[in-house]
mmCIF file of C-alpha atoms in Angstrom:
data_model
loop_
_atom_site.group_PDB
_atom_site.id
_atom_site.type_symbol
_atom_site.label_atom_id
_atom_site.label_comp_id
_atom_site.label_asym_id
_atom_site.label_seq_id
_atom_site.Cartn_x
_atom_site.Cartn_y
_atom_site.Cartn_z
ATOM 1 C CA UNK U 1 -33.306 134.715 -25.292
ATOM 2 C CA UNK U 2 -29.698 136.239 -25.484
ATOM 3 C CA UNK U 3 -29.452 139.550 -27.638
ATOM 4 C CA UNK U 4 -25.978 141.284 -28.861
ATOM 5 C CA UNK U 5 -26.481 144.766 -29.589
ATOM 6 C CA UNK U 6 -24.669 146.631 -32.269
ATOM 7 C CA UNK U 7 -23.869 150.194 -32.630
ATOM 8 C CA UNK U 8 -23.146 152.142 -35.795
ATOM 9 C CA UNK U 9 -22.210 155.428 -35.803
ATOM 10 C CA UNK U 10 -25.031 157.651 -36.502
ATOM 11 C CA UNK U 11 -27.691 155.038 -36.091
ATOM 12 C CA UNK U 12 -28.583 152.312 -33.949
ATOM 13 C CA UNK U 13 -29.074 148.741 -34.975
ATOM 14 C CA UNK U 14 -29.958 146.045 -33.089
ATOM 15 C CA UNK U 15 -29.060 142.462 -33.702
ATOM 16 C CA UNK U 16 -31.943 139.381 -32.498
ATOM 17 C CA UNK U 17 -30.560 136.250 -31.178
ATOM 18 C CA UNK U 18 -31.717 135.007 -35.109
ATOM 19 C CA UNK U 19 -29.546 137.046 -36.831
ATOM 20 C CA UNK U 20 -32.963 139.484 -37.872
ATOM 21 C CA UNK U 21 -31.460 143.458 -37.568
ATOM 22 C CA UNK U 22 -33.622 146.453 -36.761
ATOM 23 C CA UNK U 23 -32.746 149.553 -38.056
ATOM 24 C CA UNK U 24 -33.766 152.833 -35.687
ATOM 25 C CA UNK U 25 -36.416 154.414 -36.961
ATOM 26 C CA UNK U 26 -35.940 158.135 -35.689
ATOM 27 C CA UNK U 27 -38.416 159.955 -34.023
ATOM 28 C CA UNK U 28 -39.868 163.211 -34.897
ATOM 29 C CA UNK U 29 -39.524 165.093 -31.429
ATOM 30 C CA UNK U 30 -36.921 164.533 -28.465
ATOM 31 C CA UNK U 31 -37.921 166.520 -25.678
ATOM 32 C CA UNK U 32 -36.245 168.781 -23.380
ATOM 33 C CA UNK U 33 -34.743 167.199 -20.282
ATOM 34 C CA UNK U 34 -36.013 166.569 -17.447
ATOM 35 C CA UNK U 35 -34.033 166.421 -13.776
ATOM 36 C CA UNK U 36 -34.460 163.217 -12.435
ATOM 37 C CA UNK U 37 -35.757 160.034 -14.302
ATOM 38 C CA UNK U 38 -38.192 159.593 -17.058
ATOM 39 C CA UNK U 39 -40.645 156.428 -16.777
ATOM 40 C CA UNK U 40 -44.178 157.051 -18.411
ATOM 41 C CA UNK U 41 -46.150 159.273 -20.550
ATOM 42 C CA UNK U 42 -50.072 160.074 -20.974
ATOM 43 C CA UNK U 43 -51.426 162.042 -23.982
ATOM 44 C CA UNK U 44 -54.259 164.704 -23.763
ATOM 45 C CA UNK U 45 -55.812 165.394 -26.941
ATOM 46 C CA UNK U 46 -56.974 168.522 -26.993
ATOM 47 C CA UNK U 47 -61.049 168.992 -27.688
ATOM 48 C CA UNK U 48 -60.764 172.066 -29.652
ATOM 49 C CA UNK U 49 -57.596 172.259 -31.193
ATOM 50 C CA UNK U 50 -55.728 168.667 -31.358
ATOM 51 C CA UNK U 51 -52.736 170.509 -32.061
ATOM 52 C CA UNK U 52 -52.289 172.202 -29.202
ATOM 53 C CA UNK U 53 -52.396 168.552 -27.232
ATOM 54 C CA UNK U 54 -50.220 167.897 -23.799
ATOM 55 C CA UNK U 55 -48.040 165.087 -23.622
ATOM 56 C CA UNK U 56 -47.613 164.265 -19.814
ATOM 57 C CA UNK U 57 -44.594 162.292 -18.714
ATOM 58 C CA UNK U 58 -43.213 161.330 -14.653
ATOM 59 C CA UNK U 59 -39.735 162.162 -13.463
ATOM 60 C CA UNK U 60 -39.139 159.454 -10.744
ATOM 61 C CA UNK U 61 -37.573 160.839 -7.506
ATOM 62 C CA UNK U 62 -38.289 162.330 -3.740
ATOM 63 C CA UNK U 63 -38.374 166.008 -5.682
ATOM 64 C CA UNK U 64 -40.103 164.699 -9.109
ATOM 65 C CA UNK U 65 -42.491 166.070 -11.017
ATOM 66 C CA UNK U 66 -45.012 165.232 -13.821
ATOM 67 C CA UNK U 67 -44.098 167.263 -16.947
ATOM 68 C CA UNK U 68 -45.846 168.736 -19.408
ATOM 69 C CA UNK U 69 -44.872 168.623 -22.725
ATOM 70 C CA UNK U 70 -45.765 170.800 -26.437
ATOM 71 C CA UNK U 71 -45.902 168.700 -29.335
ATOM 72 C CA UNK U 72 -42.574 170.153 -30.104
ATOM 73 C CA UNK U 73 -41.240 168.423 -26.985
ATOM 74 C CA UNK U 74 -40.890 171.758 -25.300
ATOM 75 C CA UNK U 75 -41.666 171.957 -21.245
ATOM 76 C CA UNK U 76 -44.378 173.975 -20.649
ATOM 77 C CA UNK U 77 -43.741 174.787 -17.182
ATOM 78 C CA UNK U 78 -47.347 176.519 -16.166
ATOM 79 C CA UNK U 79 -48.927 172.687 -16.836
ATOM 80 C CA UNK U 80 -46.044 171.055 -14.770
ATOM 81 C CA UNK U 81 -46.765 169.779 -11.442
ATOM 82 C CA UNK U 82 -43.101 169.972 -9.600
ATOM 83 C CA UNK U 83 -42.136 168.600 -5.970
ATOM 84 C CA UNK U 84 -43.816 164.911 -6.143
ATOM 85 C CA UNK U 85 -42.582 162.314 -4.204
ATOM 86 C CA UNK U 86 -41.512 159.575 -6.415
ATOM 87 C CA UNK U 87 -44.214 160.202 -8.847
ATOM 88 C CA UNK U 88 -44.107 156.862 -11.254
ATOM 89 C CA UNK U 89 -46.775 156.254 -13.722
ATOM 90 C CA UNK U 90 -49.416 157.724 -14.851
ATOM 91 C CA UNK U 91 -53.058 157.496 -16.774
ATOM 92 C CA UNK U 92 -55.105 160.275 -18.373
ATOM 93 C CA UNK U 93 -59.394 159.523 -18.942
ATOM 94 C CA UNK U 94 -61.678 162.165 -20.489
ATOM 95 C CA UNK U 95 -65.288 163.187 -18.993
ATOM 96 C CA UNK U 96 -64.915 162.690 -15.084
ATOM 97 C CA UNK U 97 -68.065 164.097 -13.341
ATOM 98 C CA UNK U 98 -67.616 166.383 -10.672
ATOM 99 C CA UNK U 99 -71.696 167.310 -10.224
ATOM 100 C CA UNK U 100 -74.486 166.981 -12.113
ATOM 101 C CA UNK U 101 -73.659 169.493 -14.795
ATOM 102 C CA UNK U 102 -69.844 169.897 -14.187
ATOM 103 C CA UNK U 103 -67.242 167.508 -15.775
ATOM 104 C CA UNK U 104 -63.462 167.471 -16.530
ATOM 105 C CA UNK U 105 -60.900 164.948 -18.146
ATOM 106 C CA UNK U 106 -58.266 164.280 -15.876
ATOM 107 C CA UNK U 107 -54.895 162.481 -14.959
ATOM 108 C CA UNK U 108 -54.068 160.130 -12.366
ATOM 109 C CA UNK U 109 -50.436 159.121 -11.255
ATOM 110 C CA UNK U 110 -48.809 156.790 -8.446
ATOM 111 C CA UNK U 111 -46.711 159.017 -5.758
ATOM 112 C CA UNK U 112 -45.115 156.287 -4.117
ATOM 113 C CA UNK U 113 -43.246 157.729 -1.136
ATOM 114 C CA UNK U 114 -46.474 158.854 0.110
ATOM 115 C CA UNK U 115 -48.044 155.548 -0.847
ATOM 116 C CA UNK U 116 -50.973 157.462 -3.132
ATOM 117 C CA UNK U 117 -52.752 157.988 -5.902
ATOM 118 C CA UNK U 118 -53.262 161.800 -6.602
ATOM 119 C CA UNK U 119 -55.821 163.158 -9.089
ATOM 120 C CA UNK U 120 -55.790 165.966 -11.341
ATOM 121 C CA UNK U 121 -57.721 167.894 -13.608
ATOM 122 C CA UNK U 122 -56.833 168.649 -17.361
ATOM 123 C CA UNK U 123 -56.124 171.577 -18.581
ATOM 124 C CA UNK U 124 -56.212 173.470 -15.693
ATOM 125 C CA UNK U 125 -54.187 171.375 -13.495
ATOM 126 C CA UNK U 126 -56.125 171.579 -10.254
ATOM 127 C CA UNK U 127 -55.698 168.753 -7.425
ATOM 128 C CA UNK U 128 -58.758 166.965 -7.116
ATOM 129 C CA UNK U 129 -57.318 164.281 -4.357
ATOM 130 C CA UNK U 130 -56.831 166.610 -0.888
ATOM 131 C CA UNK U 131 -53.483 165.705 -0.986
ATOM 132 C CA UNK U 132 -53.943 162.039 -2.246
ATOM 133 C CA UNK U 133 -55.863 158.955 -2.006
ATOM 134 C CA UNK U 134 -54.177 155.980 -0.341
ATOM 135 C CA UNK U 135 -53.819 152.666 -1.697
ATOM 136 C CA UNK U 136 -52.445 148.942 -0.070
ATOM 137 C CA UNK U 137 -53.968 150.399 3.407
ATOM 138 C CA UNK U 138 -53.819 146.976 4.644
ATOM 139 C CA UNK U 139 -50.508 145.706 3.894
ATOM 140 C CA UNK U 140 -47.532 145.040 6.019
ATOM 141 C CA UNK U 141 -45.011 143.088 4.084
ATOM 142 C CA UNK U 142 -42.492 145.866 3.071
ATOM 143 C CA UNK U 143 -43.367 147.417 -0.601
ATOM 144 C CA UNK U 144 -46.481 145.649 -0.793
ATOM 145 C CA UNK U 145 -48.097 149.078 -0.083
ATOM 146 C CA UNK U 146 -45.492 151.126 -2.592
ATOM 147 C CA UNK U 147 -47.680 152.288 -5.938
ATOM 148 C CA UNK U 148 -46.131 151.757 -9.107
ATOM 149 C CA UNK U 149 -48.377 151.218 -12.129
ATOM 150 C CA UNK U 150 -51.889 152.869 -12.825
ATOM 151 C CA UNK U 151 -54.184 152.533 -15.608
ATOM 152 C CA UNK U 152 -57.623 154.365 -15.849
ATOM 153 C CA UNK U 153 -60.470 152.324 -16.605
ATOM 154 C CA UNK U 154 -64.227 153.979 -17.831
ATOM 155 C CA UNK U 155 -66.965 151.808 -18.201
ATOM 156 C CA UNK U 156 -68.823 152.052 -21.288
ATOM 157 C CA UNK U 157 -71.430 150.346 -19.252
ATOM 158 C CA UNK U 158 -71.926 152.957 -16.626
ATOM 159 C CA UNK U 159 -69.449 155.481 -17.079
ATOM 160 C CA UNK U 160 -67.884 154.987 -13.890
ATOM 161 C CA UNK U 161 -63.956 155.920 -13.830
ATOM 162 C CA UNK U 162 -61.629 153.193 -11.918
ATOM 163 C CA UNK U 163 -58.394 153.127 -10.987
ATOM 164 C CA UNK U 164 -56.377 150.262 -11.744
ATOM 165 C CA UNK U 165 -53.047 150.348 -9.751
ATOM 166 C CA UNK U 166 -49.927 148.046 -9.269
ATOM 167 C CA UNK U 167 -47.036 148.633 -6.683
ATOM 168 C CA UNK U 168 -43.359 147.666 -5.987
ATOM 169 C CA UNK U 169 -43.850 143.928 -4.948
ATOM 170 C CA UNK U 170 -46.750 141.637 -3.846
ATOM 171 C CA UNK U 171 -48.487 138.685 -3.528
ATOM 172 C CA UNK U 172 -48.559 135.819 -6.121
ATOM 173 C CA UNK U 173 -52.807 136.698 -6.070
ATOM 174 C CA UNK U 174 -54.367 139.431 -5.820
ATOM 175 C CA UNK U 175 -51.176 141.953 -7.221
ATOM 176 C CA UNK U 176 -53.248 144.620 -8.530
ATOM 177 C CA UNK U 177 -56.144 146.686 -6.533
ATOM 178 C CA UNK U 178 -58.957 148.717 -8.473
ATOM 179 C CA UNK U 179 -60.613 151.811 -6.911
ATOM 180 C CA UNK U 180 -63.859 153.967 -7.609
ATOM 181 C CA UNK U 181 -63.579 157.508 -8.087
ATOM 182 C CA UNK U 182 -66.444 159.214 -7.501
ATOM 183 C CA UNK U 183 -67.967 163.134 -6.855
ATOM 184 C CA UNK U 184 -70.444 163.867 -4.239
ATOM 185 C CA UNK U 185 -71.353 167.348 -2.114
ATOM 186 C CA UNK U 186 -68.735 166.294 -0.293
ATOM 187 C CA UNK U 187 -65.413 166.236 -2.754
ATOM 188 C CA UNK U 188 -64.086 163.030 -4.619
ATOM 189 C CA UNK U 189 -63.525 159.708 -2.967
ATOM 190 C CA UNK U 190 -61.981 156.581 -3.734
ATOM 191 C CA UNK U 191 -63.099 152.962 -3.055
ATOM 192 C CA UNK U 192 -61.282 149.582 -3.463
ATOM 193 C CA UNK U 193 -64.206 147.765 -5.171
ATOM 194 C CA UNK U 194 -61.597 144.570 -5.832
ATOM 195 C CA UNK U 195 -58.271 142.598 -5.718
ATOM 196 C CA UNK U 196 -57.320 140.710 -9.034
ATOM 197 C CA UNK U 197 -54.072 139.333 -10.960
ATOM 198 C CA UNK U 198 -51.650 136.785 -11.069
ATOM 199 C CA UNK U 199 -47.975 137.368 -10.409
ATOM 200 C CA UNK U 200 -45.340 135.230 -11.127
ATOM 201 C CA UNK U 201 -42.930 136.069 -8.225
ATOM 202 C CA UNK U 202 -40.153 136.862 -10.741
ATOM 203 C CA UNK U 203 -39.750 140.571 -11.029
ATOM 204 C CA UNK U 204 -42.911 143.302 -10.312
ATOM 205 C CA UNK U 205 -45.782 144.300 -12.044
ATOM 206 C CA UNK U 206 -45.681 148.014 -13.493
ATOM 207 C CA UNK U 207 -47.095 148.245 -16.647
ATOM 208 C CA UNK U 208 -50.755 148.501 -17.254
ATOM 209 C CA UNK U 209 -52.952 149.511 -20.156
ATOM 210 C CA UNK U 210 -56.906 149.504 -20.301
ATOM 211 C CA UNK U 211 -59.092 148.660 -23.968
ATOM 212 C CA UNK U 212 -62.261 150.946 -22.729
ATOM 213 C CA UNK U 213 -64.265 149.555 -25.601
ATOM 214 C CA UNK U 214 -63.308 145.672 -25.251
ATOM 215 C CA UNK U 215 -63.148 146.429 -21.527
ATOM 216 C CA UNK U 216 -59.798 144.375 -21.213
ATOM 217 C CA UNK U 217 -56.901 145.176 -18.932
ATOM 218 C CA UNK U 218 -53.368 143.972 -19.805
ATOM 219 C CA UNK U 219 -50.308 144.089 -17.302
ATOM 220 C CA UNK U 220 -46.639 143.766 -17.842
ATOM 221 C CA UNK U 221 -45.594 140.357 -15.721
ATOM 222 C CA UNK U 222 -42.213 141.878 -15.879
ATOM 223 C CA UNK U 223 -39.975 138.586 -16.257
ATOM 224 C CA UNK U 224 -42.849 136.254 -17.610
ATOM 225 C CA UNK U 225 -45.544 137.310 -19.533
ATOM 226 C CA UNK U 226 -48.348 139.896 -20.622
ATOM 227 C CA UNK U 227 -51.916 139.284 -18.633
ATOM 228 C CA UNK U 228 -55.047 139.765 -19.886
ATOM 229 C CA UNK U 229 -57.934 140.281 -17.839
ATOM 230 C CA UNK U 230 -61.374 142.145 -17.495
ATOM 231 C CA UNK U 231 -61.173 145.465 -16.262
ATOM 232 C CA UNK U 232 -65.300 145.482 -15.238
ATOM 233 C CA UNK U 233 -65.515 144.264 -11.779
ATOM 234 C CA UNK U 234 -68.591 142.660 -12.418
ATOM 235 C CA UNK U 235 -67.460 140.080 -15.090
ATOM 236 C CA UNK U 236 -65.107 138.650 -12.696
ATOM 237 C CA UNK U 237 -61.155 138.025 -11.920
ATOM 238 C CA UNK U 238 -60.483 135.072 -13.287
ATOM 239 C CA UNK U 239 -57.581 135.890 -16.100
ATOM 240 C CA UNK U 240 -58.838 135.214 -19.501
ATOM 241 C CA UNK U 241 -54.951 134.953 -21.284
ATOM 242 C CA UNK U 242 -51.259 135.275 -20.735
ATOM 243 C CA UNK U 243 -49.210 135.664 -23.541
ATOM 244 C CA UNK U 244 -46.039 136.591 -25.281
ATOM 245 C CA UNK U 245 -43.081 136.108 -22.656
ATOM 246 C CA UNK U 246 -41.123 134.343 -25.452
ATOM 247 C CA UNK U 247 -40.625 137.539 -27.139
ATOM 248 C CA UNK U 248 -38.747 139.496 -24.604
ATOM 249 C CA UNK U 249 -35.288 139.621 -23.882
ATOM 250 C CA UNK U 250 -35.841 139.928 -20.099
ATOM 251 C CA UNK U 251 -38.587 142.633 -18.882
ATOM 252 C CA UNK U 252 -41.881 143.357 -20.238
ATOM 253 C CA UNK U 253 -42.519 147.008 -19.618
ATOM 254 C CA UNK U 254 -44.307 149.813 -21.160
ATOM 255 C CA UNK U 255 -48.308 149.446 -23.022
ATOM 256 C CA UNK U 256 -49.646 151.380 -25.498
ATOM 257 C CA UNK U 257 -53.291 150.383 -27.181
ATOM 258 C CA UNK U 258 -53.706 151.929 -30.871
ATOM 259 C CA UNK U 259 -57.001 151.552 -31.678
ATOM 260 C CA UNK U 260 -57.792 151.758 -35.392
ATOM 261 C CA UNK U 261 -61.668 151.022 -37.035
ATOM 262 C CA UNK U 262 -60.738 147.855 -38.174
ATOM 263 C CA UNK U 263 -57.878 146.636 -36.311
ATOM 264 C CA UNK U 264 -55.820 147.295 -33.014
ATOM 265 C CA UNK U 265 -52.431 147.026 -32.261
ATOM 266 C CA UNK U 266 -50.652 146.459 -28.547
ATOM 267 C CA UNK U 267 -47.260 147.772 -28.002
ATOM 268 C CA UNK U 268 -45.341 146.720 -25.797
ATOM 269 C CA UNK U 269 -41.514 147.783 -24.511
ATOM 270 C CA UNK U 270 -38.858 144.951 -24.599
ATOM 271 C CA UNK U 271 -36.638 146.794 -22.181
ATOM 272 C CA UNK U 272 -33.494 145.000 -22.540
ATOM 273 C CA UNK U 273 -33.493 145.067 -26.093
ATOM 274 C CA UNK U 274 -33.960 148.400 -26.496
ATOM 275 C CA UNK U 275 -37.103 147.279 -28.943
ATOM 276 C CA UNK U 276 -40.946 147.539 -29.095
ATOM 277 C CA UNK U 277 -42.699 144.308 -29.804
ATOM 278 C CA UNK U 278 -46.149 144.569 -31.295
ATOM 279 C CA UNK U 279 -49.332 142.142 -30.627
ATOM 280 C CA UNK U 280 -52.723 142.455 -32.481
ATOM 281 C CA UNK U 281 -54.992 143.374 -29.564
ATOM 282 C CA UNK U 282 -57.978 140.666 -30.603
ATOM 283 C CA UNK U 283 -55.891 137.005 -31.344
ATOM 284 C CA UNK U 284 -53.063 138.475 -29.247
ATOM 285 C CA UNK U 285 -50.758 137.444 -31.707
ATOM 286 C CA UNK U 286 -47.179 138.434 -32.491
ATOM 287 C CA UNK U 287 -46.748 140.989 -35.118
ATOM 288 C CA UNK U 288 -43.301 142.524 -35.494
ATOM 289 C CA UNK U 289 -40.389 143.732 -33.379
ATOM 290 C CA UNK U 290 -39.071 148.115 -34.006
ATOM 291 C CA UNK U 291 -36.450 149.825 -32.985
ATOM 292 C CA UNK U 292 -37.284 153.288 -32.265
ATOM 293 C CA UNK U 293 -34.305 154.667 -30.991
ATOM 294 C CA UNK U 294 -34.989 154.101 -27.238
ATOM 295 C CA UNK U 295 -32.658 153.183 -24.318
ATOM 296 C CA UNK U 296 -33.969 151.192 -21.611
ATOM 297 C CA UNK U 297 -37.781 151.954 -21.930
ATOM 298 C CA UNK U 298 -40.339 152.380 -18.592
ATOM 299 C CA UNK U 299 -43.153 153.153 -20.237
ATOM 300 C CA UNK U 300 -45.308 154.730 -23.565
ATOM 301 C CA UNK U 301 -48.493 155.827 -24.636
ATOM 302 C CA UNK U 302 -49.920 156.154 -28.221
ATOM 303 C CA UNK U 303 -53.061 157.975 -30.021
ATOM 304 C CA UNK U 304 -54.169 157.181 -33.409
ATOM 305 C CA UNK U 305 -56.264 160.605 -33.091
ATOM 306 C CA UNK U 306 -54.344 163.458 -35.548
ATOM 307 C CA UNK U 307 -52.598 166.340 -34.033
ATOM 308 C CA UNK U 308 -52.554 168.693 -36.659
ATOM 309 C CA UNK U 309 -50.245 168.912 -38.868
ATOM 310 C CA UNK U 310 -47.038 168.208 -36.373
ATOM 311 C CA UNK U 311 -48.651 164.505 -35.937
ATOM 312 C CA UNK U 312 -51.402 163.627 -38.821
ATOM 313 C CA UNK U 313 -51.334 160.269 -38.120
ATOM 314 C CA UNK U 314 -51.578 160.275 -34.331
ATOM 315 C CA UNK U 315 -47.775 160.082 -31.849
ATOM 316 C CA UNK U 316 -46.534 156.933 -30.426
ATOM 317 C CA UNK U 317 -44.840 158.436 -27.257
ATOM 318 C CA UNK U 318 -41.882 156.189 -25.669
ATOM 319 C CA UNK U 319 -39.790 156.769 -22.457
ATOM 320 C CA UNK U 320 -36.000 157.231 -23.095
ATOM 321 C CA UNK U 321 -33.620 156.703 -20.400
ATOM 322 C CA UNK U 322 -31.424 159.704 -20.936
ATOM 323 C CA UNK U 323 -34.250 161.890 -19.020
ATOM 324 C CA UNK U 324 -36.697 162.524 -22.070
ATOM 325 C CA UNK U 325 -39.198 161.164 -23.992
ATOM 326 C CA UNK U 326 -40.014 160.593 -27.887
ATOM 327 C CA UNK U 327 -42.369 161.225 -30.120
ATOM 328 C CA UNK U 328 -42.626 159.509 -33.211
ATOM 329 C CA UNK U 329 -45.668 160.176 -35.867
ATOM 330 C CA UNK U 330 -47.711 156.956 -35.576
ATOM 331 C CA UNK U 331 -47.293 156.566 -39.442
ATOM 332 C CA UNK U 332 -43.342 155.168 -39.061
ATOM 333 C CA UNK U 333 -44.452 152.424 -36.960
ATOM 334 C CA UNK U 334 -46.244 150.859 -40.293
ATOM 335 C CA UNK U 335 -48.855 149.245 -37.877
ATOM 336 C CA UNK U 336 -51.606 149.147 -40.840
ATOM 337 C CA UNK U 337 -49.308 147.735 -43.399
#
């Protein structure tokens, strides 16, 4: 699918190879800057006061750092973990149990120069990982063992918190590992409990998202499609779907899940294009394509929770490749209508 873009003077519009235009629909917060290189976003939503909520967002390189953002886009530098090493996505899950009476929502993020997963706490920002826990121990083949993409999976069956990462490059089966996380006397641990997904040899695999209620995982097949699998280990690896490749201009990057009573929405970044396109999360079905402003977008993250009165409809967060991130009140992207 070829694309020509257009650019007007204080807006951006963006032109489909059928002639359909997209005007920017601007977003409510740009954040500060941050050194390095954006890529992707979690959002805490904060248990007592939603409106004092962290956005989290990676800043790729040997010296990067996961910052933490206000809801006014402002750094707040007492939350920000600095001097990562090529820290690239990252997940956020509430309710991790560290004993039998203790528990804490946390985030988890690849660092892929040290070829980890590390492990935080939320709010308090305490490492929970002794340094990191290692992933693709057995691999040889050069950036088969480099993390990339990470979802966080919790079981509504058992409550049990997985991580679900991807890396650099690997093999056309078995692209994605998933690991246990788990508290004893003795610290936190992590255990590969499985190997799944399909790769299409075309690009990489970054991009991951995880339905905690459907128990469905969904992975960007950068150059190809959007996989669909289950995320319990027990109900197999056999994928279930792969969808919308036809929509893209080239890569398939960022997922966000909004999750609404009735109806739920998957976003997805068409990098290229400098667009989002948006799936219903049950048929899987092509919805609509938005332009939200975005250059070149890594990653996003979405809550249809309210943040006060800064975000009363929940924030759609996007990556935006001029070292920040957006935030856009959930209510622009017209998902319900």
């Amino acid at each position: 699918m070829n694309y020509n873009k257009i650019i007007l003077l204080g807006s951006l519009t963006l032109l489909t190879a059928c002639g359909t235009q997209f005007p920017e629909i601007a977003p409510d917060v740009i954040t500060e800057n941050t050194l390095h290189d954006t890529d992707d976003p979690a959002i805490w939503v904060n248990p007592n006061d939603a409106s004092k909520s962290i956005i989290f967002g990676t800043d790729k390189e040997t010296n990067g750092a996961i910052y933490a953002f206000d809801l006014d886009g402002k750094i707040i530098e007492n939350k920000t973990i600095r001097n990562i090493k090529r820290p690239n996505n990252i997940d956020l899950e509430y309710g991790f149990k560290l004993n039998d009476s203790t528990q804490t929502d946390i985030i988890a993020f690849t660092e892929r120069e040290n070829k980890t997963i590390r492990l935080y706490s939320v709010p308090d920002m305490k490492p929970l990982d002794n340094g990191g826990f290692p992933v693709f121990e057995n691999e040889t083949t050069p950036e088969f063992d480099a993390p990339m993409g990470i979802a966080l999976y919790k079981s509504p069956k058992t409550n049990d918190i997985y991580a679900i990462v991807g890396r650099k490059n690997g093999p056309k089966e078995g692209y994605l590992h998933q690991y246990l996380l788990t508290s004893d006397s003795l610290g936190i641990h992590s255990k590969l409990v499985r190997t799944f997904g399909t790769f299409s040899g075309k690009k990489e695999i970054e991009a991951i998202a995880v339905d905690n209620e459907t128990g469905m995982v969904y992975y960007s097949d950068e150059m190809h499609g959007i996989r669909k699998y289950h995320a319990e280990p027990s109900q197999g690896d056999k994928e279930i779907y792969a969808f919308g490749g036809e929509y893209f201009e080239r890569d398939i990057e960022g997922i966000a899940i909004a999750k609404y009573a009735d109806k739920s929405f998957l976003i997805v970044s068409n990098q290229q294009a400098h667009t989002f396109c948006i799936f219903d999360l049950k048929t899987n079905a092509f919805i609509k394509e938005l332009n939200l402003g975005t250059l070149e977008t890594d990653g996003c993250d979405v809550t249809t929770v309210a943040l006060g009165d800064k975000f009363p409809n929940g924030v759609f967060v996007s990556m935006n490749d001029e070292k920040n991130f957006y935030f856009h009140d959930l209510a622009k992207l017209k998902l319900l209508e």
